[in-house]
CSV table of C-alpha atoms in Angstrom, one decimal:
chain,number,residue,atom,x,y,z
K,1,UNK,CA,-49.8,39.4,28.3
K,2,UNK,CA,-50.5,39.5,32.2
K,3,UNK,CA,-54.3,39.9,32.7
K,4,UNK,CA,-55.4,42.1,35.7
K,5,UNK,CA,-58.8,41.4,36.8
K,6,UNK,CA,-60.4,44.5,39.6
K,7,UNK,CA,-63.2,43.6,41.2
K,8,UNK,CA,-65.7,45.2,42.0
K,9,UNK,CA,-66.0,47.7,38.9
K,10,UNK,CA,-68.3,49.6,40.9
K,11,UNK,CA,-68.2,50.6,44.7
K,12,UNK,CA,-70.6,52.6,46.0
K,13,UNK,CA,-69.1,53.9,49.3
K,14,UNK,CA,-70.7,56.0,52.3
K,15,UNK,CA,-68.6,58.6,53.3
K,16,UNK,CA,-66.2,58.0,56.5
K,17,UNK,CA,-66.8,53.9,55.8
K,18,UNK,CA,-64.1,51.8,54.3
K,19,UNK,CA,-63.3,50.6,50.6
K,20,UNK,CA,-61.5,47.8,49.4
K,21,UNK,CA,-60.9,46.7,45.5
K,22,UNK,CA,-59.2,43.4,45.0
K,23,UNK,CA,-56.9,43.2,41.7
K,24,UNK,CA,-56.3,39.1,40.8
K,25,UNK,CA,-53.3,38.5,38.2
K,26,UNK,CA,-53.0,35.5,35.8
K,27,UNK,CA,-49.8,35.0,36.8
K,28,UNK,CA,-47.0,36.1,39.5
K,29,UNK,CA,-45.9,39.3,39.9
K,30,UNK,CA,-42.6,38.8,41.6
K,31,UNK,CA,-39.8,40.0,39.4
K,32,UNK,CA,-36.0,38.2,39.2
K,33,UNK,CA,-35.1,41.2,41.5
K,34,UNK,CA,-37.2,39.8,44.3
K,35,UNK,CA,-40.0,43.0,44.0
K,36,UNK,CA,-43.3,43.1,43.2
K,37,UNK,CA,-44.1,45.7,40.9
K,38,UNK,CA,-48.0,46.3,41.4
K,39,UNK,CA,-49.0,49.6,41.7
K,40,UNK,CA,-52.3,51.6,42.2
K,41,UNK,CA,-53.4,55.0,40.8
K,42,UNK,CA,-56.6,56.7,40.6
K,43,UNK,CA,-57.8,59.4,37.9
K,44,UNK,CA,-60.3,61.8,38.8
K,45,UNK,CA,-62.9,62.6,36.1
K,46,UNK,CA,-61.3,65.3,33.5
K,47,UNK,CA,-57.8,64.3,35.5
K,48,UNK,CA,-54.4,62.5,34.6
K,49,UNK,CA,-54.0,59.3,36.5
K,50,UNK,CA,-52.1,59.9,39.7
K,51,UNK,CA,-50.0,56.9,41.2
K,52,UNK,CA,-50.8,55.8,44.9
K,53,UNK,CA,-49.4,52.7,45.6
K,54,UNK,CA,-46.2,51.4,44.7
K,55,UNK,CA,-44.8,47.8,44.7
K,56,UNK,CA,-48.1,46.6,46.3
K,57,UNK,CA,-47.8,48.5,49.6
K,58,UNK,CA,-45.6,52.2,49.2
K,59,UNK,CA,-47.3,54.9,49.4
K,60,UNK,CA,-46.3,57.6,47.2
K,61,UNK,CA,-45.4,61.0,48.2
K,62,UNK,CA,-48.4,63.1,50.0
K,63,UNK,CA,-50.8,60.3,50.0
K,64,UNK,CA,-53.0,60.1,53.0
K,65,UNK,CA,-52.1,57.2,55.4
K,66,UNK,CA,-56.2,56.0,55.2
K,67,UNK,CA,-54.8,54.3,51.8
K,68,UNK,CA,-52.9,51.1,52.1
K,69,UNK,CA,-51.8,48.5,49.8
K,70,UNK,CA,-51.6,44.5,50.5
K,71,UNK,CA,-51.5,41.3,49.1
K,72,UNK,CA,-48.4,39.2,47.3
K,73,UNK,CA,-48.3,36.7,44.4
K,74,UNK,CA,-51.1,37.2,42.5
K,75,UNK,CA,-53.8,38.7,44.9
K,76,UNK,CA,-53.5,42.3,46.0
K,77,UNK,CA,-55.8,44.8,47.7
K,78,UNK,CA,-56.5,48.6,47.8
K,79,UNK,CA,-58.0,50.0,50.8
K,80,UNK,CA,-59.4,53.3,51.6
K,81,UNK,CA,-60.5,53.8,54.9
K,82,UNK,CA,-62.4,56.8,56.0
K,83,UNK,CA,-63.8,57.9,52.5
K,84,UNK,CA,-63.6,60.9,51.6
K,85,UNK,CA,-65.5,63.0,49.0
K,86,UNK,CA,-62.5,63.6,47.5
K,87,UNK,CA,-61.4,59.7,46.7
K,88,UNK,CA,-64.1,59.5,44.2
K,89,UNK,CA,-62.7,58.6,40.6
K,90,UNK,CA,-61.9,55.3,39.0
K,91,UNK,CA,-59.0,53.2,40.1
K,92,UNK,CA,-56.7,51.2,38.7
K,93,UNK,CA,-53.8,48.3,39.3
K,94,UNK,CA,-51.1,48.2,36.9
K,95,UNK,CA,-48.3,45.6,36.6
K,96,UNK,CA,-44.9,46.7,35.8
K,97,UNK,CA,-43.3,43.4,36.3
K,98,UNK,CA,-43.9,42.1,32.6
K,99,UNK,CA,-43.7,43.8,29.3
K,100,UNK,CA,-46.6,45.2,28.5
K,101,UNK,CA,-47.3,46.7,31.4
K,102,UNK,CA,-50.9,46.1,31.7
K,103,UNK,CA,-53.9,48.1,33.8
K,104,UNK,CA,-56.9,46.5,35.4
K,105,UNK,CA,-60.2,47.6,34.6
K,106,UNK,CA,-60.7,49.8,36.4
K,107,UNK,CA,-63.4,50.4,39.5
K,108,UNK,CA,-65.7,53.1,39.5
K,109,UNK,CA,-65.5,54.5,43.4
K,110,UNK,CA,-68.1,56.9,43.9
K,111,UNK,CA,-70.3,58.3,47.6
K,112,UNK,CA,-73.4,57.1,48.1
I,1,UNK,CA,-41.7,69.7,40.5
I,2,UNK,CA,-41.7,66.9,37.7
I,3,UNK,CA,-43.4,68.1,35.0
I,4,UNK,CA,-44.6,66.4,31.4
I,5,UNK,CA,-46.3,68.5,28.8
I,6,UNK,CA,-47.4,66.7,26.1
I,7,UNK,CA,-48.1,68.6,22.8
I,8,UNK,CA,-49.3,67.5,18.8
I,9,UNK,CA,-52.6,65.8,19.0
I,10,UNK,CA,-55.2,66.7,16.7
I,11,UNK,CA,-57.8,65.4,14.2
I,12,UNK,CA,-56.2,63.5,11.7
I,13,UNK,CA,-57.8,61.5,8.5
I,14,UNK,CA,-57.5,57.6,8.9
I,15,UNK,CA,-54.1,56.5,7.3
I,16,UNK,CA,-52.4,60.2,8.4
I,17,UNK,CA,-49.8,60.9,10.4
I,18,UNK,CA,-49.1,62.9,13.6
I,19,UNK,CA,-46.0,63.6,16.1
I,20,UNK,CA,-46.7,63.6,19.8
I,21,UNK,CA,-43.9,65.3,22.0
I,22,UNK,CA,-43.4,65.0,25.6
I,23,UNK,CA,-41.6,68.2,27.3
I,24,UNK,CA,-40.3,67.3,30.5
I,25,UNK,CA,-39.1,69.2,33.3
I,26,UNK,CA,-38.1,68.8,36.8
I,27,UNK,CA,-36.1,65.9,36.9
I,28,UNK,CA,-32.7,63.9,35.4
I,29,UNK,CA,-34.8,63.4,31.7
I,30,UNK,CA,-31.7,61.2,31.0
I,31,UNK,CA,-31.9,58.9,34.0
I,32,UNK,CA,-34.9,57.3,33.4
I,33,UNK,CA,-36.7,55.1,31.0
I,34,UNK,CA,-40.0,56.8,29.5
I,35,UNK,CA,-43.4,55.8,28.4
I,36,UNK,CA,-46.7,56.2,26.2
I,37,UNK,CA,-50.0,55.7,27.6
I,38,UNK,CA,-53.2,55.7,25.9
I,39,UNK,CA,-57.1,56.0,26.7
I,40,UNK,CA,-59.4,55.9,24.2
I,41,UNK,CA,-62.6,57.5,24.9
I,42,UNK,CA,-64.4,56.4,27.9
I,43,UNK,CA,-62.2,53.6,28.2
I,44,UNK,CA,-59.3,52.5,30.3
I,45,UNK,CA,-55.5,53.2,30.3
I,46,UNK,CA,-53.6,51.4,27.8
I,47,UNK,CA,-49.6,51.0,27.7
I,48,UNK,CA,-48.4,51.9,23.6
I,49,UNK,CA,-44.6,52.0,24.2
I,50,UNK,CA,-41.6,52.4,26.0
I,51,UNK,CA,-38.0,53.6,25.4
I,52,UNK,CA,-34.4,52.6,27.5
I,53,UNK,CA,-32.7,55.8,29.4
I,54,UNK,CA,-30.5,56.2,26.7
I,55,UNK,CA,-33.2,55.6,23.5
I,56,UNK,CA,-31.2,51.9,22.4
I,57,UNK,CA,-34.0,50.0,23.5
I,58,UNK,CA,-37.8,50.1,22.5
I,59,UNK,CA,-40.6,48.3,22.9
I,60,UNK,CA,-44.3,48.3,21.4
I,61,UNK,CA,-47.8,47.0,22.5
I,62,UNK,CA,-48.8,44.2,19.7
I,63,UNK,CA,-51.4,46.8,18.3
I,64,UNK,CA,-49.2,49.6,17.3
I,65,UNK,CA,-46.1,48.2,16.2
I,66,UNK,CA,-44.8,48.6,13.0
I,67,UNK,CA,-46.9,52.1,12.9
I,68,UNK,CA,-45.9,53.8,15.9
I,69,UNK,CA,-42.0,54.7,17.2
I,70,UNK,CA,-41.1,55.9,20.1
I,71,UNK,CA,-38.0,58.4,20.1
I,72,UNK,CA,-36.2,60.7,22.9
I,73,UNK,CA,-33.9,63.9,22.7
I,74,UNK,CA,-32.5,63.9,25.7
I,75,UNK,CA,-30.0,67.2,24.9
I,76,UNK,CA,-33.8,68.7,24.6
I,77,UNK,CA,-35.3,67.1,27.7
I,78,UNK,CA,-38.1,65.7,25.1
I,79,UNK,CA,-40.2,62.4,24.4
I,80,UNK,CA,-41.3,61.5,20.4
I,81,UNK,CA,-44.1,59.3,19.7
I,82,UNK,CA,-44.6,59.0,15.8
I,83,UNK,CA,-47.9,57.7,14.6
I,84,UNK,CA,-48.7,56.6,11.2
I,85,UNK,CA,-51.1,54.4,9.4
I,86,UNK,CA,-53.5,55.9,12.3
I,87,UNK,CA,-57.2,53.9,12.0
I,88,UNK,CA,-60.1,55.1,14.0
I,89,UNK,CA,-59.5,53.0,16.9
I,90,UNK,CA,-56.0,54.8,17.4
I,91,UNK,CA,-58.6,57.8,18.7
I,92,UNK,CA,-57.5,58.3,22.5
I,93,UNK,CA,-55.8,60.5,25.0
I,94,UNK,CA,-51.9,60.0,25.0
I,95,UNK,CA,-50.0,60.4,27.8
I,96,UNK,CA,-46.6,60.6,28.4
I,97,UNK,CA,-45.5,59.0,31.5
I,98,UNK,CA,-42.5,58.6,34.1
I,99,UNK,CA,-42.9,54.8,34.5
I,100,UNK,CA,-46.0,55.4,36.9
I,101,UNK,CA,-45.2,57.8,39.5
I,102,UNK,CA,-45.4,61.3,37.1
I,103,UNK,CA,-47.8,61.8,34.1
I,104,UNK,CA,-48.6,64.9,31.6
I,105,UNK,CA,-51.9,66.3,30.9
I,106,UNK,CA,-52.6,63.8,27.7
I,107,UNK,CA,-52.7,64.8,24.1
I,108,UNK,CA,-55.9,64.1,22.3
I,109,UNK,CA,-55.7,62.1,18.3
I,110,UNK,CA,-59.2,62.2,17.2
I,111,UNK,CA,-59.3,59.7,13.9
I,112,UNK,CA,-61.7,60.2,11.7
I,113,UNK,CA,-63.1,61.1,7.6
């Protein structure tokens, strides 16, 4: 199975300061279609997971611009500029390149 | 709106049985492949299975198959998961999910004498 490895697990973050959690895979995540399917949601405590990134750099649908996705091969990134009270939860890369799918982690993003 | 309620968690003795179902709403049911997802608690996400658009193909993470199956009713808009053989560490939220971008509320399976 594809290993995700997050780092850090745990960001302490000042509000209105930047964020970035890197996600390392064992192995490529370029499909045979040409895409990269790396993705990034965050779940809020008591909350569902909500997806914010799509093939390592699409945001989904009402996410604020301060998030942006980056990275290619095996080494992606998930920024968050600006923090906001709001971003706190625990987030999360997933793979949907290779059966299983597989999560990272998780990292812990809460205000200082 | 996309919508996924899940339903049929409980407790349940180790070596029961439950039925999970997935309601969905909002979209082409049909159109798209569909998922389980587990958290155990405190824990992280965990893929269990996933079933083809048309429910021909299936596949299983290494620690449920041969005791879970994954099933769709797509005249009835509505996602299976059968669990049986359950042990304690089957204990976890399932959610049913739309590949990534669309999730329920979870279902909690509490194993346990």
């Amino acid at each position: 199975d594809v290993v995700l490895t997050q780092s850090p697990l745990s960001l302490p973050v000042t509000l209105g300061q930047s964020a970035s959690i890197s996600c390392r895979s064992s192995q490529s995540l370029v499909s045979s279609d040409g895409n990269t399917y790396l993705m990034w949601l965050r779940q809020r405590p008591g909350q569902s997971p909500r997806r914010l990134i799509q093939i390592v750099s699409n945001r989904d649908s009402g996410v604020p611009d301060r998030f942006s996705g980056s990275g290619s091969g095996t080494d992606f990134t998930l920024t968050v500029s600006r923090v906001e009270a709001e971003d706190v939860g625990v987030y999360y890369c997933m793979q949907a390149t290779y059966w299983p799918h597989t999560f990272g982690q998780g990292t812990i993003l809460e205000i200082k | 709106e996309v919508q996924l309620v899940e339903s049929g968690g409980g407790l349940v003795q180790p070596g029961g049985s439950l039925r999970l179902s997935c309601a969905a709403s909002g979209f082409v049911f049909s159109s798209y492949s569909m998922y389980w997802v587990r958290q155990a608690p405190g824990k992280g996400l965990v893929w269990v299975a996933h079933i083809s658009r048309d429910g021909s193909a299936t596949e299983y993470a290494d620690s449920v198959k041969g005791r879970f199956t994954i099933s769709r009713d797509n005249a009835k808009n509505t996602l299976f998961l059968q669990l049986n053989s359950l042990t304690v560490d089957d204990t976890a939220v399932y959610y049913c999910t739309k590949g990534s971008d669309a999730w329920g509320q979870g279902t909690l399976v509490t194993v346990s004498s």
